[in-house]
XYZ file of C-alpha atoms in Angstrom:
477
model
C -3.682 -4.835 39.674
C -2.974 -1.332 40.928
C -0.493 1.509 41.045
C 1.112 3.697 38.380
C 3.004 0.753 36.836
C -0.293 -0.746 35.672
C -1.532 2.417 33.971
C -0.170 1.633 30.440
C -1.701 -1.847 30.561
C -5.058 -0.491 31.713
C -5.056 2.095 28.925
C -4.173 -0.568 26.352
C -7.034 -2.790 27.513
C -9.455 0.148 27.372
C -8.214 1.002 23.867
C -8.848 -2.549 22.645
C -12.389 -2.524 24.033
C -13.097 0.776 22.260
C -11.681 -0.574 18.982
C -13.813 -3.706 19.223
C -16.950 -1.626 19.787
C -16.048 0.605 16.839
C -15.549 -2.410 14.589
C -18.926 -3.829 15.625
C -20.559 -0.474 14.869
C -18.966 -0.421 11.426
C -20.153 -3.937 10.697
C -23.718 -3.036 11.627
C -23.928 0.414 10.056
C -21.299 0.325 7.334
C -22.251 2.135 4.219
C -18.595 3.101 4.102
C -15.579 0.867 4.723
C -15.670 -2.792 5.585
C -15.191 -3.957 9.139
C -12.099 -3.786 11.311
C -9.698 -4.281 8.444
C -9.962 -0.647 7.405
C -11.332 0.903 10.550
C -9.367 3.006 12.978
C -6.558 0.997 14.516
C -6.497 -1.268 11.473
C -5.948 -4.991 11.883
C -6.295 -5.640 8.163
C -4.198 -8.784 8.270
C -6.982 -10.425 10.298
C -9.593 -10.045 7.533
C -7.459 -10.753 4.457
C -8.230 -14.325 3.423
C -5.981 -16.420 1.186
C -7.407 -18.167 -1.838
C -8.097 -21.875 -1.937
C -5.554 -24.634 -2.675
C -6.848 -25.403 -6.159
C -3.778 -26.304 -8.187
C -1.954 -28.999 -6.194
C 0.997 -26.705 -5.606
C 1.425 -25.696 -9.268
C 0.494 -22.042 -9.890
C -2.183 -21.126 -12.398
C -0.610 -19.082 -15.207
C -2.456 -17.726 -18.214
C -0.894 -15.713 -21.024
C -1.843 -14.131 -24.339
C 0.017 -12.987 -27.434
C 1.497 -10.145 -25.428
C 3.083 -12.612 -22.998
C 4.148 -15.813 -24.712
C 5.891 -17.090 -21.615
C 5.402 -16.359 -17.932
C 7.093 -18.777 -15.551
C 7.483 -18.973 -11.798
C 11.242 -19.346 -11.378
C 11.402 -19.028 -7.590
C 9.164 -19.140 -4.519
C 10.939 -18.503 -1.228
C 9.596 -18.203 2.288
C 11.153 -15.616 4.603
C 13.484 -16.961 7.264
C 12.018 -17.403 10.759
C 14.644 -15.264 12.464
C 12.619 -14.894 15.661
C 11.175 -18.381 15.796
C 7.718 -17.535 14.426
C 6.094 -17.461 11.006
C 6.619 -14.242 9.061
C 3.784 -12.437 7.270
C 5.079 -10.805 4.092
C 4.142 -7.250 3.088
C 5.377 -5.094 0.176
C 8.256 -5.773 -2.199
C 10.730 -3.441 -3.934
C 13.827 -4.060 -6.066
C 16.956 -1.974 -6.581
C 20.284 -2.792 -8.228
C 19.829 -6.543 -8.206
C 18.426 -6.855 -4.708
C 14.859 -7.352 -3.519
C 13.657 -5.600 -0.373
C 10.698 -7.346 1.250
C 8.689 -5.675 3.998
C 6.938 -7.628 6.721
C 3.399 -7.274 7.960
C 2.098 -7.153 11.493
C 1.803 -10.917 11.910
C 2.502 -11.761 15.543
C 3.936 -8.301 16.212
C 7.410 -9.829 16.233
C 9.071 -6.880 14.398
C 10.480 -8.891 11.499
C 11.901 -5.838 9.678
C 12.907 -5.658 6.002
C 14.450 -8.715 4.370
C 17.077 -8.255 1.642
C 17.442 -10.880 -1.097
C 20.336 -11.166 -3.545
C 18.812 -11.629 -7.018
C 22.053 -12.388 -8.853
C 20.414 -15.687 -9.749
C 16.677 -14.910 -9.858
C 15.882 -18.630 -9.763
C 17.686 -18.868 -6.429
C 17.155 -15.679 -4.394
C 19.228 -15.657 -1.225
C 18.234 -13.768 1.925
C 21.404 -11.859 2.809
C 20.389 -9.209 5.335
C 17.642 -7.880 7.575
C 17.192 -4.383 8.977
C 14.691 -2.324 10.981
C 13.928 -5.427 13.057
C 15.174 -3.847 16.291
C 12.111 -1.690 17.028
C 9.954 -3.831 19.370
C 6.183 -3.513 19.063
C 6.246 -2.385 15.411
C 5.991 -3.717 11.867
C 7.621 -2.632 8.606
C 5.236 -2.815 5.657
C 6.674 -0.435 3.081
C 10.220 0.120 1.831
C 11.475 2.423 -0.926
C 15.129 2.552 -2.046
C 16.608 5.371 -4.108
C 20.097 6.377 -5.192
C 20.721 9.955 -4.084
C 23.561 12.442 -4.106
C 23.549 15.432 -1.776
C 26.193 17.405 0.114
C 25.399 15.151 3.102
C 24.888 11.699 1.597
C 25.849 9.811 -1.541
C 24.598 6.300 -2.101
C 21.458 4.189 -1.817
C 18.929 5.432 0.716
C 16.139 3.217 2.089
C 13.006 4.590 3.747
C 10.983 2.109 5.811
C 7.537 2.592 7.331
C 7.180 1.933 11.058
C 3.727 1.169 12.482
C 2.860 0.326 16.044
C 1.248 -2.987 16.951
C 2.094 -2.969 20.659
C 1.488 0.529 22.025
C 3.254 -0.234 25.311
C 6.462 -1.594 23.770
C 6.504 1.067 21.027
C 6.014 4.715 21.911
C 6.287 6.006 18.344
C 5.660 5.051 14.742
C 7.083 6.905 11.736
C 9.847 6.236 9.221
C 13.374 4.903 9.615
C 16.123 5.754 7.149
C 18.990 3.414 6.304
C 22.114 3.525 4.158
C 21.871 0.424 1.944
C 24.711 1.283 -0.404
C 26.002 -2.104 0.707
C 22.727 -4.069 0.770
C 24.335 -6.866 2.767
C 25.202 -4.452 5.580
C 22.458 -1.794 6.037
C 23.386 1.095 8.325
C 20.853 3.002 10.459
C 20.729 6.754 9.843
C 17.678 8.167 11.662
C 14.112 7.687 12.900
C 11.525 10.301 11.902
C 8.815 9.845 14.533
C 5.091 10.514 14.579
C 3.695 11.931 17.853
C 3.171 9.523 20.749
C -0.606 10.010 20.652
C -0.671 8.650 17.078
C -1.308 4.966 17.750
C -0.368 3.930 14.211
C 2.599 5.504 12.406
C 3.636 5.788 8.767
C 1.532 3.409 6.691
C 3.098 4.043 3.288
C 5.726 6.450 1.978
C 7.753 7.596 -0.995
C 11.173 9.105 -1.777
C 11.762 11.687 -4.486
C 14.461 14.172 -5.450
C 14.477 17.791 -6.566
C 17.981 18.492 -7.783
C 20.278 17.569 -4.912
C 17.405 17.826 -2.445
C 15.758 14.609 -1.181
C 12.160 14.511 0.045
C 10.355 11.852 2.043
C 6.565 11.871 1.684
C 4.576 10.015 4.330
C 1.001 8.790 4.729
C 0.643 8.634 8.510
C -2.668 6.850 8.735
C -5.147 8.316 11.279
C -2.642 10.888 12.608
C -5.278 13.597 12.099
C -7.836 11.645 14.134
C -5.515 10.759 16.999
C -4.118 14.299 17.349
C -7.570 15.882 16.988
C -6.458 17.795 13.922
C -3.136 19.058 15.272
C -1.191 16.951 12.764
C -2.550 15.799 9.421
C -1.968 12.415 7.830
C 0.193 13.669 4.943
C 3.660 15.121 5.584
C 6.666 16.134 3.509
C 10.037 15.694 5.209
C 13.368 17.041 3.968
C 15.875 14.174 4.170
C 18.651 15.794 2.156
C 20.670 15.070 5.277
C 19.110 11.689 6.096
C 20.687 11.689 9.546
C 18.616 14.762 10.425
C 15.128 14.628 8.818
C 13.126 17.854 9.020
C 9.368 18.186 8.523
C 8.629 21.004 6.078
C 4.933 20.475 5.241
C 1.817 18.935 6.766
C -1.616 19.036 5.171
C -5.030 19.686 6.725
C -7.831 18.160 4.555
C -10.337 20.598 6.060
C -9.010 22.855 3.337
C -11.333 21.015 0.944
C -13.937 19.164 3.065
C -14.772 21.572 5.874
C -14.314 21.666 9.620
C -16.936 19.004 10.372
C -14.283 16.416 9.442
C -13.018 14.709 12.613
C -9.931 13.112 11.105
C -11.916 10.109 9.894
C -15.575 10.834 9.075
C -17.017 13.353 6.639
C -20.131 13.826 4.516
C -19.631 14.260 0.780
C -21.347 16.689 -1.587
C -24.274 14.321 -2.058
C -24.842 13.875 1.659
C -23.294 10.390 1.823
C -21.365 9.523 5.011
C -17.784 8.611 4.082
C -14.342 8.273 5.622
C -11.033 9.904 4.739
C -7.432 9.218 5.705
C -4.093 9.189 3.910
C -3.261 5.637 2.924
C -0.376 5.976 0.469
C 1.583 8.479 -1.609
C 3.720 8.590 -4.762
C 5.248 11.326 -6.919
C 6.013 11.716 -10.597
C 9.568 11.072 -11.786
C 10.467 14.768 -11.584
C 9.232 15.294 -8.048
C 6.835 18.004 -9.214
C 3.489 16.398 -8.359
C 2.490 14.179 -5.438
C -0.485 11.829 -5.506
C -1.949 11.023 -2.097
C -4.497 8.206 -1.880
C -7.014 9.573 0.638
C -9.624 6.807 0.682
C -13.162 8.153 0.056
C -11.748 11.623 -0.570
C -10.092 10.237 -3.700
C -6.559 10.701 -4.979
C -5.384 14.194 -4.030
C -2.964 15.787 -6.522
C -0.462 18.252 -5.032
C 1.952 20.574 -6.779
C 5.093 20.125 -4.674
C 7.419 22.277 -6.789
C 7.795 24.356 -3.646
C 7.398 21.583 -1.063
C 7.162 23.948 1.905
C 4.059 25.440 0.265
C 2.569 22.407 -1.466
C -0.756 23.174 -3.146
C -3.759 20.999 -3.973
C -4.417 21.249 -7.707
C -7.048 18.538 -8.194
C -8.485 15.244 -7.011
C -10.515 12.273 -8.123
C -13.977 11.663 -6.702
C -16.529 8.874 -6.518
C -20.067 8.547 -7.795
C -22.776 7.814 -5.218
C -22.822 4.097 -6.055
C -19.031 3.655 -5.665
C -17.703 2.804 -2.214
C -14.598 4.963 -2.647
C -11.490 3.518 -0.997
C -8.644 5.136 -2.996
C -5.846 2.879 -1.784
C -2.816 3.348 -4.060
C -1.788 5.037 -7.291
C 0.563 4.663 -10.242
C 1.262 6.829 -13.290
C 1.510 6.092 -17.013
C 2.046 8.036 -20.251
C 4.523 10.500 -18.776
C 2.270 11.314 -15.828
C -0.817 11.992 -17.924
C -2.618 8.778 -16.930
C -3.451 7.971 -13.310
C -4.064 4.418 -12.111
C -6.146 4.340 -8.928
C -6.700 1.073 -7.059
C -9.668 0.775 -4.706
C -9.270 -1.718 -1.865
C -12.843 -2.745 -1.014
C -13.198 -5.634 1.421
C -16.991 -5.784 1.490
C -18.375 -6.957 -1.885
C -21.944 -6.958 -0.568
C -22.390 -3.713 1.427
C -25.460 -2.924 3.536
C -26.151 0.316 1.668
C -28.436 -0.687 -1.262
C -27.172 2.210 -3.382
C -23.621 0.869 -3.488
C -22.565 -1.401 -6.342
C -21.801 -5.029 -5.560
C -18.340 -6.439 -6.030
C -14.808 -6.315 -4.662
C -12.470 -3.366 -5.162
C -11.225 -2.713 -8.690
C -8.954 -0.365 -10.657
C -9.989 2.993 -12.129
C -8.023 4.806 -14.850
C -8.066 8.588 -15.305
C -6.810 11.056 -17.878
C -4.989 13.695 -15.829
C -3.527 15.743 -18.672
C -5.287 18.563 -16.837
C -4.273 17.938 -13.214
C -7.091 20.165 -11.999
C -9.710 18.022 -13.714
C -9.108 14.233 -13.621
C -11.405 12.473 -16.098
C -12.388 8.833 -15.528
C -11.859 6.964 -18.812
C -12.059 3.259 -17.870
C -11.825 0.634 -15.183
C -10.440 -2.883 -14.884
C -12.088 -5.706 -12.917
C -11.204 -9.365 -12.598
C -13.922 -11.953 -13.083
C -13.691 -12.958 -9.434
C -14.027 -9.374 -8.241
C -17.381 -9.265 -10.045
C -18.675 -12.748 -9.207
C -17.338 -13.868 -5.801
C -19.728 -11.617 -3.930
C -22.311 -13.302 -1.717
C -20.922 -14.487 1.607
C -21.409 -18.229 2.003
C -21.561 -18.799 -1.741
C -18.153 -17.586 -2.888
C -14.842 -19.432 -2.949
C -12.406 -18.769 -0.089
C -10.373 -15.632 -0.642
C -10.194 -11.848 -0.637
C -10.574 -10.719 -4.252
C -10.070 -6.969 -4.077
C -7.261 -5.218 -5.942
C -4.377 -3.953 -3.828
C -1.326 -2.246 -5.396
C -0.470 -1.088 -8.957
C 2.838 -0.776 -10.788
C 3.371 0.429 -14.380
C 6.195 -0.323 -16.816
C 5.731 1.202 -20.249
C 2.245 0.331 -21.475
C 1.754 -2.533 -19.041
C -0.017 -2.384 -15.688
C 0.805 -4.926 -12.986
C -1.696 -5.420 -10.156
C -1.419 -7.338 -6.898
C -4.849 -8.788 -6.200
C -4.679 -10.945 -3.037
C -6.540 -14.225 -3.836
C -6.615 -13.213 -7.518
C -2.810 -13.237 -7.619
C -0.957 -10.941 -10.027
C -2.818 -9.535 -13.026
C -0.970 -8.136 -16.048
C -2.941 -5.578 -18.061
C -2.183 -3.950 -21.417
C -2.930 -0.210 -21.168
C -1.617 0.770 -24.597
C -5.100 2.216 -24.951
C -5.855 3.281 -21.364
C -9.526 3.724 -22.256
C -9.684 -0.004 -23.027
C -7.460 -1.978 -20.619
C -7.022 -5.656 -21.549
C -5.679 -8.414 -19.307
C -2.809 -10.222 -21.048
C -1.498 -12.507 -18.308
C -2.190 -13.691 -14.782
C -0.459 -15.662 -12.061
C -2.339 -17.277 -9.173
C -0.432 -19.549 -6.774
C -2.093 -22.042 -4.452
C -3.604 -20.261 -1.446
C -2.834 -16.988 -3.182
C -2.560 -13.889 -0.994
C -0.469 -11.529 -3.109
C 0.214 -8.265 -1.277
C 2.760 -6.463 -3.457
C 4.097 -6.517 -7.002
C 7.230 -5.027 -8.560
C 8.884 -5.259 -11.991
C 12.653 -5.692 -12.138
C 14.281 -6.181 -15.546
C 12.538 -9.192 -17.135
C 11.181 -10.401 -13.830
C 7.998 -9.777 -11.903
C 8.342 -9.930 -8.130
C 5.333 -10.736 -5.975
C 5.041 -10.825 -2.201
C 2.574 -13.367 -0.851
C 1.492 -12.706 2.730
C 1.538 -16.394 3.605
C 4.261 -17.929 1.446
C 6.870 -15.228 0.839
C 8.682 -13.972 -2.270
C 7.605 -15.099 -5.743
C 9.716 -14.422 -8.834
C 8.274 -14.733 -12.334
C 10.164 -14.505 -15.612
C 8.355 -12.735 -18.445
C 8.959 -13.024 -22.185
C 7.041 -11.040 -24.783
C 5.740 -12.831 -27.866
C 3.073 -15.287 -29.025
C 0.145 -16.762 -27.126
C 0.566 -19.660 -24.711
C -1.159 -21.084 -21.608
C 0.402 -23.425 -19.081
C 0.198 -24.391 -15.432
C -3.141 -25.614 -14.087
C -5.111 -23.182 -16.198
C -6.928 -19.915 -15.521
C -9.001 -19.330 -12.421
C-alpha cells in the first residue's frame, strides 16, 4: 500500500477506527444516547433488532370499539433489483401510489420504490428512482403537488446519506418530477459539503403561495464542518432544477459556544447531545418543527424563511433521556406529538428513568411555551428493559402520523400502535398491529388504509374500519 491513490482508503480506515473508539466510549460512559446506533456516523440499522416470531406468520391484531376491523390486506417484500436483500426505510403515499425509501442495508443504493395501490390488496412495484448514486442510501421521501412559474406537478424530495465515503463524495437531497409515478424524472441534487460524512437524514416540503421550500435535517453537519454549516437548512426549490439555500441555523444561538456540534451541557449541568434529526411544518408553512434530540423540538417561525426565528422549544426533565426524534401536529397545530427514540432502556446514569423511548404530547397553543400534557407508552416499552431477560426486539417508538383525532405510531418490534387523542391529555390505544419478527420503521395513512414499512419484510397494508369492538389474529402482544 502506498502512493496518492491509496490516500482515500487510508482515510476511510482511520475514520472507521475513530468511530469504533467513539462507540466504545459511549457504551462505557453513556448517560446520553445509546451506543453506535445514535452516535456520530450512525449505523443504527446494526442495533435495531426485530421482534420474535411469535405468531406463526399470522400478525397479532387487537382492536377496540374505535376500530371494529383492522386487517392486513397485503405484505410485499421489495424487489431485489441489485441481487441483495433490501432493508426498508420510510413510507409515504400520494395519489394512489406508495413511495418506499430504503435503508443503508448493504450500501447497495436501492433508491425509492414506487408501488401502484390501485388494488391495495395487490400492490405492484412499478418504478424505482434515486438508485443511481453509489455509496448512498435513501431513507426519507416526501411528495407534494406544487405549482410555480417553473414547475407544475408532483415533486418528490429524497434524502441522500453516505454509507461509502469513497464512492460518494456528497450527501444531501435529490429532487424528482413524479407527476408520472411510473417514470420519475431527475431534476437536481442539493448537496451537503464534502466534509459532511452523512448527508440529509430527514426532510420536508412545504409551500408559501407559489413558493416551494425544502427543509432539511443534515445530521452532524455542524460537527463535521466545525460549526461552519448547521444541521438545519431551508432551501428554496420554487425552481426545483436550481435549489438555492436561503437559511441555515446555528444552535449556539440558544445553547452557547461550548457546543461542538454534538455535545452540550444543559441548564442542570447534565451532559447531553444535540443534532437535527428530522423536520416538519404546519399545513400553512408558517411554523417549522425541528427535532433536535436532547435539545428538544425547536419551533421556528418561517413566515420569512430567509430570517427564520426560534419562537420556542420543548425540553426534558433531568430523569428523561431526551432524544427528540420526530414530530407530528394535531388540533390545527395546537398539539405537538414528540416521539423519543431511546435505544437503551437501562442506562448507566442512575438518575435516568428506565424504559424504551415513548411519545410525549404538548399543548403548543402558545408556541413560545410548550406545555407537556401527557405521554403514551406501550406495555413492552415499560417492561422489556433488563438485557438478558427481555424478549428479542427493539421496543422504542419511532415515527408519528396524525389523522383527525387519531395518532399512528411506528414502534419497531411493537409494530404499529393506533392511539385515540380526542382528549390529548389522556391518549388511549385503540388498535395495534404486530407482524412476526416485527421491525416497523415507518407508518402512513392513505384513505382507509394504514401503510407500514418493515425493515426486514417490506411494505404492509392494513385496512381500517371504524365501529364496534373486535379482536382477531393471534391476539395482543
